[in-house]
mmCIF file of C-alpha atoms and ligand atoms in Angstrom:
data_model
loop_
_atom_site.group_PDB
_atom_site.id
_atom_site.type_symbol
_atom_site.label_atom_id
_atom_site.label_comp_id
_atom_site.label_asym_id
_atom_site.label_seq_id
_atom_site.Cartn_x
_atom_site.Cartn_y
_atom_site.Cartn_z
ATOM 1 C CA MET A 1 33.408 45.519 -7.816
ATOM 2 C CA GLU A 2 31.548 42.717 -9.533
ATOM 3 C CA ASP A 3 30.476 43.337 -13.094
ATOM 4 C CA PRO A 4 26.643 43.394 -12.955
ATOM 5 C CA ARG A 5 26.556 41.877 -16.463
ATOM 6 C CA THR A 6 28.307 38.666 -15.348
ATOM 7 C CA PRO A 7 25.830 35.854 -15.952
ATOM 8 C CA LEU A 8 24.882 33.845 -12.881
ATOM 9 C CA ALA A 9 26.173 30.291 -12.720
ATOM 10 C CA PRO A 10 23.460 27.931 -14.020
ATOM 11 C CA PRO A 11 21.685 26.034 -11.250
ATOM 12 C CA ALA A 12 23.328 22.690 -10.477
ATOM 13 C CA PHE A 13 21.782 19.500 -11.911
ATOM 14 C CA LYS A 14 19.567 17.669 -9.419
ATOM 15 C CA SER A 15 18.988 13.935 -9.249
ATOM 16 C CA GLY A 16 18.076 11.149 -6.877
ATOM 17 C CA VAL A 17 15.596 8.496 -5.866
ATOM 18 C CA VAL A 18 11.999 9.392 -5.051
ATOM 19 C CA THR A 19 10.022 6.449 -3.684
ATOM 20 C CA LEU A 20 6.245 6.610 -4.086
ATOM 21 C CA ALA A 21 4.730 5.279 -0.892
ATOM 22 C CA GLY A 22 1.272 5.182 0.578
ATOM 23 C CA PRO A 23 -1.731 3.089 1.483
ATOM 24 C CA PRO A 24 -3.025 0.648 -1.161
ATOM 25 C CA ASN A 25 -5.140 2.244 -3.899
ATOM 26 C CA ALA A 26 -4.042 5.847 -3.170
ATOM 27 C CA GLY A 27 -3.070 6.404 -6.822
ATOM 28 C CA LYS A 28 0.716 5.900 -6.678
ATOM 29 C CA SER A 29 0.987 4.063 -9.992
ATOM 30 C CA THR A 30 -1.472 6.400 -11.745
ATOM 31 C CA LEU A 31 0.650 9.320 -10.549
ATOM 32 C CA LEU A 32 3.882 7.739 -11.769
ATOM 33 C CA ASN A 33 2.426 7.108 -15.229
ATOM 34 C CA ARG A 34 1.066 10.663 -15.332
ATOM 35 C CA ILE A 35 4.476 12.151 -14.457
ATOM 36 C CA LEU A 36 6.264 9.957 -17.007
ATOM 37 C CA GLY A 37 3.644 10.527 -19.688
ATOM 38 C CA GLU A 38 3.790 6.773 -20.390
ATOM 39 C CA LYS A 39 1.974 3.701 -19.200
ATOM 40 C CA LEU A 40 4.591 1.858 -17.158
ATOM 41 C CA SER A 41 3.133 0.706 -13.870
ATOM 42 C CA ILE A 42 -0.144 -1.181 -13.765
ATOM 43 C CA CYS A 43 -3.222 0.434 -12.169
ATOM 44 C CA SER A 44 -6.668 -0.766 -11.140
ATOM 45 C CA PRO A 45 -9.610 0.293 -8.999
ATOM 46 C CA LYS A 46 -8.808 -2.653 -6.697
ATOM 47 C CA PRO A 47 -6.299 -2.280 -3.846
ATOM 48 C CA GLN A 48 -2.976 -4.180 -3.797
ATOM 49 C CA THR A 49 -2.423 -4.028 -7.531
ATOM 50 C CA THR A 50 1.302 -3.216 -7.508
ATOM 51 C CA ARG A 51 3.480 -6.021 -6.121
ATOM 52 C CA HIS A 52 6.969 -4.938 -7.215
ATOM 53 C CA ARG A 53 9.356 -2.059 -6.986
ATOM 54 C CA ILE A 54 9.259 -0.445 -10.430
ATOM 55 C CA LEU A 55 11.710 2.200 -11.612
ATOM 56 C CA GLY A 56 10.424 5.076 -13.735
ATOM 57 C CA VAL A 57 12.990 7.611 -14.948
ATOM 58 C CA CYS A 58 11.624 11.155 -15.135
ATOM 59 C CA HIS A 59 13.459 13.771 -17.190
ATOM 60 C CA ARG A 60 12.969 17.480 -16.579
ATOM 61 C CA PRO A 61 15.188 20.434 -17.475
ATOM 62 C CA GLY A 62 18.027 20.414 -14.956
ATOM 63 C CA ALA A 63 16.866 17.292 -13.162
ATOM 64 C CA GLN A 64 16.458 13.536 -13.398
ATOM 65 C CA ILE A 65 14.195 11.830 -10.878
ATOM 66 C CA LEU A 66 14.446 8.073 -10.355
ATOM 67 C CA PHE A 67 10.951 7.210 -9.201
ATOM 68 C CA LEU A 68 10.349 3.891 -7.480
ATOM 69 C CA ASP A 69 6.725 2.795 -7.537
ATOM 70 C CA THR A 70 5.923 0.421 -4.681
ATOM 71 C CA PRO A 71 3.111 -1.727 -3.332
ATOM 72 C CA GLY A 72 0.881 -0.051 -0.774
ATOM 73 C CA VAL A 73 1.829 -0.452 2.882
ATOM 74 C CA PHE A 74 -0.591 -2.024 5.330
ATOM 75 C CA HIS A 75 -0.669 -4.576 8.160
ATOM 76 C CA ALA A 76 -0.227 -7.695 6.032
ATOM 77 C CA ARG A 77 -1.162 -11.056 7.480
ATOM 78 C CA ASP A 78 -0.606 -13.686 4.814
ATOM 79 C CA ARG A 79 2.757 -14.695 3.440
ATOM 80 C CA LEU A 80 2.472 -13.183 -0.045
ATOM 81 C CA ASN A 81 1.300 -9.833 1.283
ATOM 82 C CA ARG A 82 4.013 -9.744 3.913
ATOM 83 C CA THR A 83 6.591 -10.316 1.176
ATOM 84 C CA ILE A 84 5.045 -7.598 -0.973
ATOM 85 C CA VAL A 85 4.882 -5.032 1.831
ATOM 86 C CA GLU A 86 8.538 -5.797 2.636
ATOM 87 C CA THR A 87 9.350 -4.810 -0.956
ATOM 88 C CA ALA A 88 7.711 -1.436 -0.313
ATOM 89 C CA TRP A 89 9.628 -0.834 2.937
ATOM 90 C CA ALA A 90 12.918 -1.743 1.243
ATOM 91 C CA ALA A 91 12.280 0.782 -1.552
ATOM 92 C CA ILE A 92 11.300 3.433 0.994
ATOM 93 C CA ALA A 93 14.628 2.895 2.761
ATOM 94 C CA GLU A 94 16.435 3.584 -0.549
ATOM 95 C CA ALA A 95 14.824 6.990 -1.074
ATOM 96 C CA ASP A 96 16.453 10.402 -1.089
ATOM 97 C CA VAL A 97 12.905 11.737 -0.811
ATOM 98 C CA VAL A 98 9.733 9.768 -0.062
ATOM 99 C CA LEU A 99 6.687 10.887 -2.011
ATOM 100 C CA VAL A 100 3.772 9.989 0.243
ATOM 101 C CA VAL A 101 0.618 9.579 -1.850
ATOM 102 C CA LEU A 102 -2.683 9.695 0.008
ATOM 103 C CA ASP A 103 -6.266 9.435 -1.215
ATOM 104 C CA ALA A 104 -7.703 12.715 0.090
ATOM 105 C CA SER A 105 -11.229 11.504 -0.618
ATOM 106 C CA ARG A 106 -10.836 8.390 1.533
ATOM 107 C CA PRO A 107 -8.170 8.707 4.233
ATOM 108 C CA SER A 108 -6.767 5.559 5.799
ATOM 109 C CA PRO A 109 -5.465 6.683 9.204
ATOM 110 C CA GLU A 110 -4.057 3.313 10.233
ATOM 111 C CA GLU A 111 -1.786 2.934 7.186
ATOM 112 C CA GLU A 112 -0.898 6.623 7.344
ATOM 113 C CA ARG A 113 0.277 6.259 10.936
ATOM 114 C CA LEU A 114 2.349 3.219 9.996
ATOM 115 C CA LEU A 115 4.047 5.183 7.243
ATOM 116 C CA ALA A 116 4.575 8.375 9.231
ATOM 117 C CA ALA A 117 6.154 6.405 12.094
ATOM 118 C CA ARG A 118 8.634 4.784 9.709
ATOM 119 C CA LEU A 119 9.520 8.077 7.999
ATOM 120 C CA ARG A 120 10.156 9.701 11.381
ATOM 121 C CA ALA A 121 12.146 6.749 12.703
ATOM 122 C CA ASP A 122 14.384 6.655 9.607
ATOM 123 C CA GLY A 123 14.624 10.461 9.358
ATOM 124 C CA LEU A 124 13.519 10.378 5.706
ATOM 125 C CA ALA A 125 12.705 13.561 3.792
ATOM 126 C CA ALA A 126 9.111 13.545 2.535
ATOM 127 C CA VAL A 127 6.783 15.391 0.190
ATOM 128 C CA ILE A 128 3.091 14.630 0.613
ATOM 129 C CA ALA A 129 0.669 14.446 -2.315
ATOM 130 C CA LEU A 130 -2.990 14.638 -1.351
ATOM 131 C CA ASN A 131 -4.441 12.878 -4.368
ATOM 132 C CA LYS A 132 -7.887 12.570 -5.965
ATOM 133 C CA ILE A 133 -8.889 16.166 -5.204
ATOM 134 C CA ASP A 134 -11.166 15.949 -8.255
ATOM 135 C CA ARG A 135 -13.410 13.836 -6.035
ATOM 136 C CA LEU A 136 -13.715 16.510 -3.357
ATOM 137 C CA GLY A 137 -16.661 18.827 -3.821
ATOM 138 C CA ASP A 138 -15.498 20.934 -0.919
ATOM 139 C CA LYS A 139 -11.755 21.541 -0.791
ATOM 140 C CA SER A 140 -11.922 22.375 2.921
ATOM 141 C CA ALA A 141 -12.119 18.598 3.384
ATOM 142 C CA LEU A 142 -8.331 18.687 2.864
ATOM 143 C CA LEU A 143 -7.744 20.646 6.056
ATOM 144 C CA PRO A 144 -7.930 17.806 8.612
ATOM 145 C CA LEU A 145 -5.554 15.744 6.466
ATOM 146 C CA ILE A 146 -3.119 18.658 6.145
ATOM 147 C CA GLU A 147 -3.284 19.201 9.902
ATOM 148 C CA ARG A 148 -2.721 15.542 10.661
ATOM 149 C CA TRP A 149 0.375 15.393 8.466
ATOM 150 C CA ALA A 150 1.694 18.714 9.740
ATOM 151 C CA ALA A 151 1.580 17.104 13.188
ATOM 152 C CA GLU A 152 3.131 13.827 11.961
ATOM 153 C CA LEU A 153 5.924 15.352 9.839
ATOM 154 C CA SER A 154 6.187 19.078 10.301
ATOM 155 C CA SER A 155 8.947 19.557 7.711
ATOM 156 C CA ALA A 156 7.137 17.928 4.772
ATOM 157 C CA THR A 157 5.712 19.968 1.883
ATOM 158 C CA VAL A 158 2.065 19.143 1.115
ATOM 159 C CA VAL A 159 0.700 19.400 -2.453
ATOM 160 C CA PRO A 160 -2.965 18.653 -3.295
ATOM 161 C CA ILE A 161 -3.179 16.973 -6.729
ATOM 162 C CA SER A 162 -5.278 14.907 -9.079
ATOM 163 C CA ALA A 163 -3.139 12.226 -10.714
ATOM 164 C CA LEU A 164 -6.083 11.248 -12.900
ATOM 165 C CA GLU A 165 -6.667 14.730 -14.298
ATOM 166 C CA GLY A 166 -3.084 15.995 -13.997
ATOM 167 C CA THR A 167 -3.983 18.872 -11.668
ATOM 168 C CA GLN A 168 -0.927 20.358 -9.929
ATOM 169 C CA VAL A 169 1.243 17.409 -10.905
ATOM 170 C CA GLU A 170 4.022 19.620 -12.313
ATOM 171 C CA GLU A 171 3.932 21.723 -9.118
ATOM 172 C CA LEU A 172 4.479 18.469 -7.223
ATOM 173 C CA VAL A 173 7.401 17.528 -9.497
ATOM 174 C CA ALA A 174 8.936 20.978 -8.864
ATOM 175 C CA ALA A 175 8.637 20.426 -5.086
ATOM 176 C CA LEU A 176 10.392 17.066 -5.466
ATOM 177 C CA ILE A 177 13.212 18.538 -7.546
ATOM 178 C CA ALA A 178 13.666 21.261 -4.921
ATOM 179 C CA ALA A 179 14.012 18.551 -2.255
ATOM 180 C CA LEU A 180 16.547 16.453 -4.211
ATOM 181 C CA PRO A 181 20.306 16.703 -3.789
ATOM 182 C CA GLU A 182 22.629 17.880 -6.520
ATOM 183 C CA GLY A 183 23.819 15.013 -8.671
ATOM 184 C CA PRO A 184 24.345 13.842 -12.257
ATOM 185 C CA PRO A 185 21.826 12.135 -14.520
ATOM 186 C CA TYR A 186 22.141 8.370 -13.957
ATOM 187 C CA PHE A 187 20.276 7.242 -17.097
ATOM 188 C CA PRO A 188 20.385 8.387 -20.747
ATOM 189 C CA GLU A 189 17.863 11.003 -21.827
ATOM 190 C CA ASP A 190 15.457 8.560 -23.467
ATOM 191 C CA ALA A 191 15.415 5.962 -20.644
ATOM 192 C CA LEU A 192 12.034 5.088 -19.160
ATOM 193 C CA THR A 193 12.823 2.180 -16.854
ATOM 194 C CA ASP A 194 15.291 -0.602 -16.144
ATOM 195 C CA ALA A 195 12.487 -3.172 -16.144
ATOM 196 C CA PRO A 196 12.850 -5.709 -18.966
ATOM 197 C CA LEU A 197 10.071 -5.970 -21.503
ATOM 198 C CA ARG A 198 9.262 -9.496 -20.355
ATOM 199 C CA PHE A 199 8.568 -8.166 -16.858
ATOM 200 C CA LEU A 200 6.228 -5.504 -18.273
ATOM 201 C CA ALA A 201 4.492 -8.154 -20.358
ATOM 202 C CA ALA A 202 3.767 -10.242 -17.255
ATOM 203 C CA GLU A 203 2.554 -7.177 -15.390
ATOM 204 C CA TRP A 204 0.234 -6.025 -18.133
ATOM 205 C CA ILE A 205 -1.351 -9.460 -18.353
ATOM 206 C CA ARG A 206 -1.897 -9.311 -14.590
ATOM 207 C CA GLU A 207 -3.456 -5.863 -15.011
ATOM 208 C CA LYS A 208 -6.086 -7.260 -17.370
ATOM 209 C CA ILE A 209 -6.954 -9.932 -14.813
ATOM 210 C CA PHE A 210 -7.433 -7.175 -12.239
ATOM 211 C CA ALA A 211 -9.624 -5.337 -14.736
ATOM 212 C CA PHE A 212 -11.780 -8.210 -15.995
ATOM 213 C CA THR A 213 -12.173 -10.622 -13.067
ATOM 214 C CA GLY A 214 -13.454 -10.182 -9.542
ATOM 215 C CA GLU A 215 -13.490 -11.576 -6.022
ATOM 216 C CA GLU A 216 -10.321 -13.455 -5.082
ATOM 217 C CA ILE A 217 -9.112 -14.114 -8.610
ATOM 218 C CA PRO A 218 -6.828 -11.077 -9.125
ATOM 219 C CA TYR A 219 -5.253 -11.764 -5.740
ATOM 220 C CA ALA A 220 -4.766 -15.461 -6.432
ATOM 221 C CA THR A 221 -3.078 -14.744 -9.779
ATOM 222 C CA ALA A 222 0.597 -14.670 -10.668
ATOM 223 C CA VAL A 223 1.909 -14.416 -14.224
ATOM 224 C CA THR A 224 5.222 -15.770 -15.478
ATOM 225 C CA ILE A 225 6.780 -15.555 -18.924
ATOM 226 C CA GLU A 226 7.883 -18.935 -20.213
ATOM 227 C CA SER A 227 9.390 -17.777 -23.472
ATOM 228 C CA PHE A 228 10.067 -14.444 -25.041
ATOM 229 C CA GLU A 229 11.485 -14.239 -28.531
ATOM 230 C CA GLU A 230 11.964 -11.414 -30.909
ATOM 231 C CA GLU A 231 12.101 -12.462 -34.540
ATOM 232 C CA PRO A 232 15.195 -10.966 -36.206
ATOM 233 C CA ALA A 233 14.972 -7.899 -38.431
ATOM 234 C CA GLY A 234 12.239 -6.152 -36.488
ATOM 235 C CA GLY A 235 9.719 -8.942 -36.971
ATOM 236 C CA ARG A 236 7.075 -10.169 -34.560
ATOM 237 C CA MET A 237 7.542 -10.804 -30.886
ATOM 238 C CA ARG A 238 6.422 -14.189 -29.621
ATOM 239 C CA ILE A 239 5.546 -14.317 -25.959
ATOM 240 C CA GLU A 240 4.327 -17.361 -24.053
ATOM 241 C CA ALA A 241 2.965 -16.620 -20.616
ATOM 242 C CA VAL A 242 1.445 -18.711 -17.838
ATOM 243 C CA ILE A 243 -1.313 -17.477 -15.561
ATOM 244 C CA HIS A 244 -0.985 -19.259 -12.222
ATOM 245 C CA LEU A 245 -4.079 -19.626 -10.039
ATOM 246 C CA GLU A 246 -4.804 -21.339 -6.746
ATOM 247 C CA ARG A 247 -7.864 -23.448 -7.533
ATOM 248 C CA ASP A 248 -9.512 -25.297 -10.410
ATOM 249 C CA SER A 249 -12.691 -23.234 -10.005
ATOM 250 C CA GLN A 250 -10.654 -20.083 -10.665
ATOM 251 C CA LYS A 251 -9.207 -21.661 -13.775
ATOM 252 C CA GLY A 252 -12.684 -22.111 -15.246
ATOM 253 C CA ILE A 253 -13.484 -18.432 -14.688
ATOM 254 C CA VAL A 254 -10.236 -17.120 -16.156
ATOM 255 C CA ILE A 255 -10.618 -19.285 -19.257
ATOM 256 C CA GLY A 256 -14.306 -18.442 -19.554
ATOM 257 C CA ARG A 257 -16.965 -19.983 -21.762
ATOM 258 C CA GLY A 258 -15.304 -21.283 -24.920
ATOM 259 C CA GLY A 259 -12.099 -19.501 -23.873
ATOM 260 C CA ALA A 260 -13.753 -16.070 -24.150
ATOM 261 C CA MET A 261 -12.260 -14.573 -20.989
ATOM 262 C CA LEU A 262 -8.747 -15.731 -21.746
ATOM 263 C CA LYS A 263 -9.083 -14.267 -25.221
ATOM 264 C CA LYS A 264 -10.250 -10.932 -23.796
ATOM 265 C CA ILE A 265 -7.291 -10.816 -21.372
ATOM 266 C CA GLY A 266 -4.827 -11.771 -24.110
ATOM 267 C CA THR A 267 -6.124 -9.256 -26.647
ATOM 268 C CA ALA A 268 -6.030 -6.341 -24.205
ATOM 269 C CA ALA A 269 -2.503 -7.214 -23.011
ATOM 270 C CA ARG A 270 -1.293 -7.697 -26.578
ATOM 271 C CA LEU A 271 -2.555 -4.264 -27.640
ATOM 272 C CA ASP A 272 -0.642 -2.638 -24.741
ATOM 273 C CA LEU A 273 2.516 -4.483 -25.721
ATOM 274 C CA GLU A 274 2.164 -3.586 -29.388
ATOM 275 C CA ARG A 275 1.744 0.063 -28.463
ATOM 276 C CA LEU A 276 4.920 0.023 -26.373
ATOM 277 C CA THR A 277 7.138 -1.981 -28.718
ATOM 278 C CA GLU A 278 5.629 -0.743 -31.993
ATOM 279 C CA LYS A 279 5.854 -4.369 -33.146
ATOM 280 C CA LYS A 280 3.409 -7.107 -33.904
ATOM 281 C CA VAL A 281 3.046 -9.331 -30.846
ATOM 282 C CA PHE A 282 1.975 -12.947 -30.764
ATOM 283 C CA LEU A 283 0.866 -13.730 -27.219
ATOM 284 C CA ARG A 284 0.008 -17.233 -26.027
ATOM 285 C CA LEU A 285 -1.564 -17.631 -22.603
ATOM 286 C CA THR A 286 -1.812 -20.859 -20.609
ATOM 287 C CA VAL A 287 -3.580 -21.261 -17.272
ATOM 288 C CA ARG A 288 -2.158 -23.489 -14.517
ATOM 289 C CA VAL A 289 -3.181 -24.265 -10.970
ATOM 290 C CA GLN A 290 -0.590 -24.221 -8.211
ATOM 291 C CA LYS A 291 -2.574 -25.017 -5.081
ATOM 292 C CA ASN A 292 -2.340 -22.311 -2.393
ATOM 293 C CA TRP A 293 0.798 -20.774 -3.855
ATOM 294 C CA ARG A 294 0.314 -17.595 -1.821
ATOM 295 C CA LYS A 295 1.200 -19.547 1.312
ATOM 296 C CA ASP A 296 4.225 -21.230 -0.230
ATOM 297 C CA GLU A 297 7.470 -19.314 0.211
ATOM 298 C CA ARG A 298 9.190 -21.141 -2.644
ATOM 299 C CA ALA A 299 6.357 -20.521 -5.090
ATOM 300 C CA ILE A 300 6.252 -16.861 -4.068
ATOM 301 C CA ARG A 301 9.964 -16.502 -4.907
ATOM 302 C CA ARG A 302 9.637 -18.530 -8.100
ATOM 303 C CA PHE A 303 6.893 -16.200 -9.295
ATOM 304 C CA GLY A 304 9.281 -13.290 -8.820
ATOM 305 C CA TYR A 305 8.085 -11.692 -5.592
ATOM 306 C CA GLY A 306 10.260 -10.345 -2.810
ATOM 307 C CA ALA A 307 12.407 -7.256 -2.404
ATOM 308 C CA PRO A 308 15.161 -7.129 -5.019
ATOM 309 C CA ALA A 309 18.660 -6.115 -4.034
ATOM 310 C CA PRO A 310 18.975 -2.347 -3.604
ATOM 311 C CA ALA A 311 18.776 -0.799 -7.037
ATOM 312 C CA GLY A 312 22.336 0.507 -6.900
ATOM 313 C CA PHE A 313 21.906 2.601 -10.051
ATOM 314 C CA ARG A 314 23.540 5.495 -8.300
ATOM 315 C CA PRO A 315 26.160 5.787 -5.590
ATOM 316 C CA ARG A 316 24.647 5.999 -2.125
ATOM 317 C CA GLN A 317 24.529 9.592 -1.028
ATOM 318 C CA THR A 318 25.700 9.876 2.523
ATOM 319 C CA MET A 319 25.391 12.797 4.848
ATOM 320 C CA SER A 320 29.093 12.760 5.645
ATOM 321 C CA GLY A 321 30.058 12.518 1.974
ATOM 322 C CA GLU A 322 32.344 9.491 2.519
HETATM 323 N N1 GTP B 1 -10.814 10.186 -9.105
HETATM 324 C C1 GTP B 1 -9.524 9.880 -9.100
HETATM 325 N N2 GTP B 1 -9.135 8.595 -9.145
HETATM 326 C C2 GTP B 1 -7.820 8.333 -9.127
HETATM 327 C C3 GTP B 1 -6.829 9.345 -9.044
HETATM 328 N N3 GTP B 1 -5.627 8.760 -9.022
HETATM 329 C C4 GTP B 1 -5.839 7.429 -9.092
HETATM 330 N N4 GTP B 1 -7.155 7.166 -9.153
HETATM 331 C C5 GTP B 1 -7.807 5.858 -9.249
HETATM 332 O O1 GTP B 1 -7.538 5.144 -8.068
HETATM 333 C C6 GTP B 1 -7.442 3.732 -8.349
HETATM 334 C C7 GTP B 1 -6.135 3.204 -7.814
HETATM 335 O O2 GTP B 1 -5.081 3.725 -8.571
HETATM 336 P P1 GTP B 1 -3.646 3.054 -8.588
HETATM 337 O O3 GTP B 1 -2.746 4.008 -9.303
HETATM 338 O O4 GTP B 1 -3.711 1.658 -9.076
HETATM 339 O O5 GTP B 1 -3.319 3.075 -7.012
HETATM 340 P P2 GTP B 1 -2.028 2.528 -6.246
HETATM 341 O O6 GTP B 1 -1.781 3.451 -5.121
HETATM 342 O O7 GTP B 1 -0.906 2.328 -7.202
HETATM 343 O O8 GTP B 1 -2.591 1.157 -5.706
HETATM 344 P P3 GTP B 1 -1.777 -0.184 -5.238
HETATM 345 O O9 GTP B 1 -0.787 -0.501 -6.292
HETATM 346 O O10 GTP B 1 -2.867 -1.185 -5.165
HETATM 347 O O11 GTP B 1 -1.177 0.151 -3.926
HETATM 348 C C8 GTP B 1 -7.577 3.606 -9.859
HETATM 349 O O12 GTP B 1 -8.911 3.266 -10.161
HETATM 350 C C9 GTP B 1 -7.243 4.997 -10.366
HETATM 351 O O13 GTP B 1 -7.854 5.329 -11.600
HETATM 352 C C10 GTP B 1 -7.279 10.725 -9.018
HETATM 353 O O14 GTP B 1 -6.526 11.678 -8.955
HETATM 354 N N5 GTP B 1 -8.629 10.909 -9.036
HETATM 355 MG MG1 MG B 2 0.157 0.684 -7.653
#
């Protein structure tokens, strides 16, 4: 007979890739930052903010989740947006579990159908976060959305959350860990991302343009880093970045009267970078016009857009275990 005092074997370590997917503006990046407890991915009230696949490593007792933030999926028409949406689909295809993030206060049935069809076609496991519940006066407004997704993907767990306020976010993380396969940690305990600092610098500058300018300007903007130097012995960081726009009229707005707008963008981005690196940052911004770059495949690639090669930070898990 078994000794009743024998301790149970500890639960196996869980790990894997969870891709955040959803319509633009659903709160994917806000949710990622909330889960990580760090500002990593850029957020804004405007749709189509995220343009890249961004890895965020989440550490919890007994589990490591490799989150991939992605651009929102929608029926893209122009060249840049098609490239960006392709990046999202490629990251979705890499997932062990897809975390579908939806804005429960403003459903977008067309994009939701697009996503559900792909998840069904590829047989991907999904957990569904109904986000922004803080905006719902009456929680029964969730019911039609729950019903729709139960019909679309009957096996998926649904968790209502508020990424902004943190409501039920840990319950969501627990549901994701439950859905992940057993596996080892792929990154050291203090890892946050594999994204280089110069990439984050470019992103955070772009975030300020989303925050401080309107109309077409955020969409017509790309940011590249021309030089990135760290002075030895923990000194200052010197970063030179270029803000690329499509028209001269946009250039005037981004520079602002007497350079005021450019200064505002630079100061806000610099403060974010100083917080992250705990170093003094010297940031120099230049504005350039590259006519209609969003239609130009070569410019799109040169500015760093397009699906990267599969992340490959962990061996592919296959059903057959080959
Ligand atoms: N009220 C409320 N607002 C939220 C919540 N989560 C995100 N938001 C807001 O929704 C807006 C969009 O958030 P993002 O995190 O940038 O959304 P996203 O899904 O990453 O958007 P794209 O990258 O453009 O696809 C921002 O203004 C957020 O502050 C939430 O739980 N409640
Ligand atoms: Mg985003």
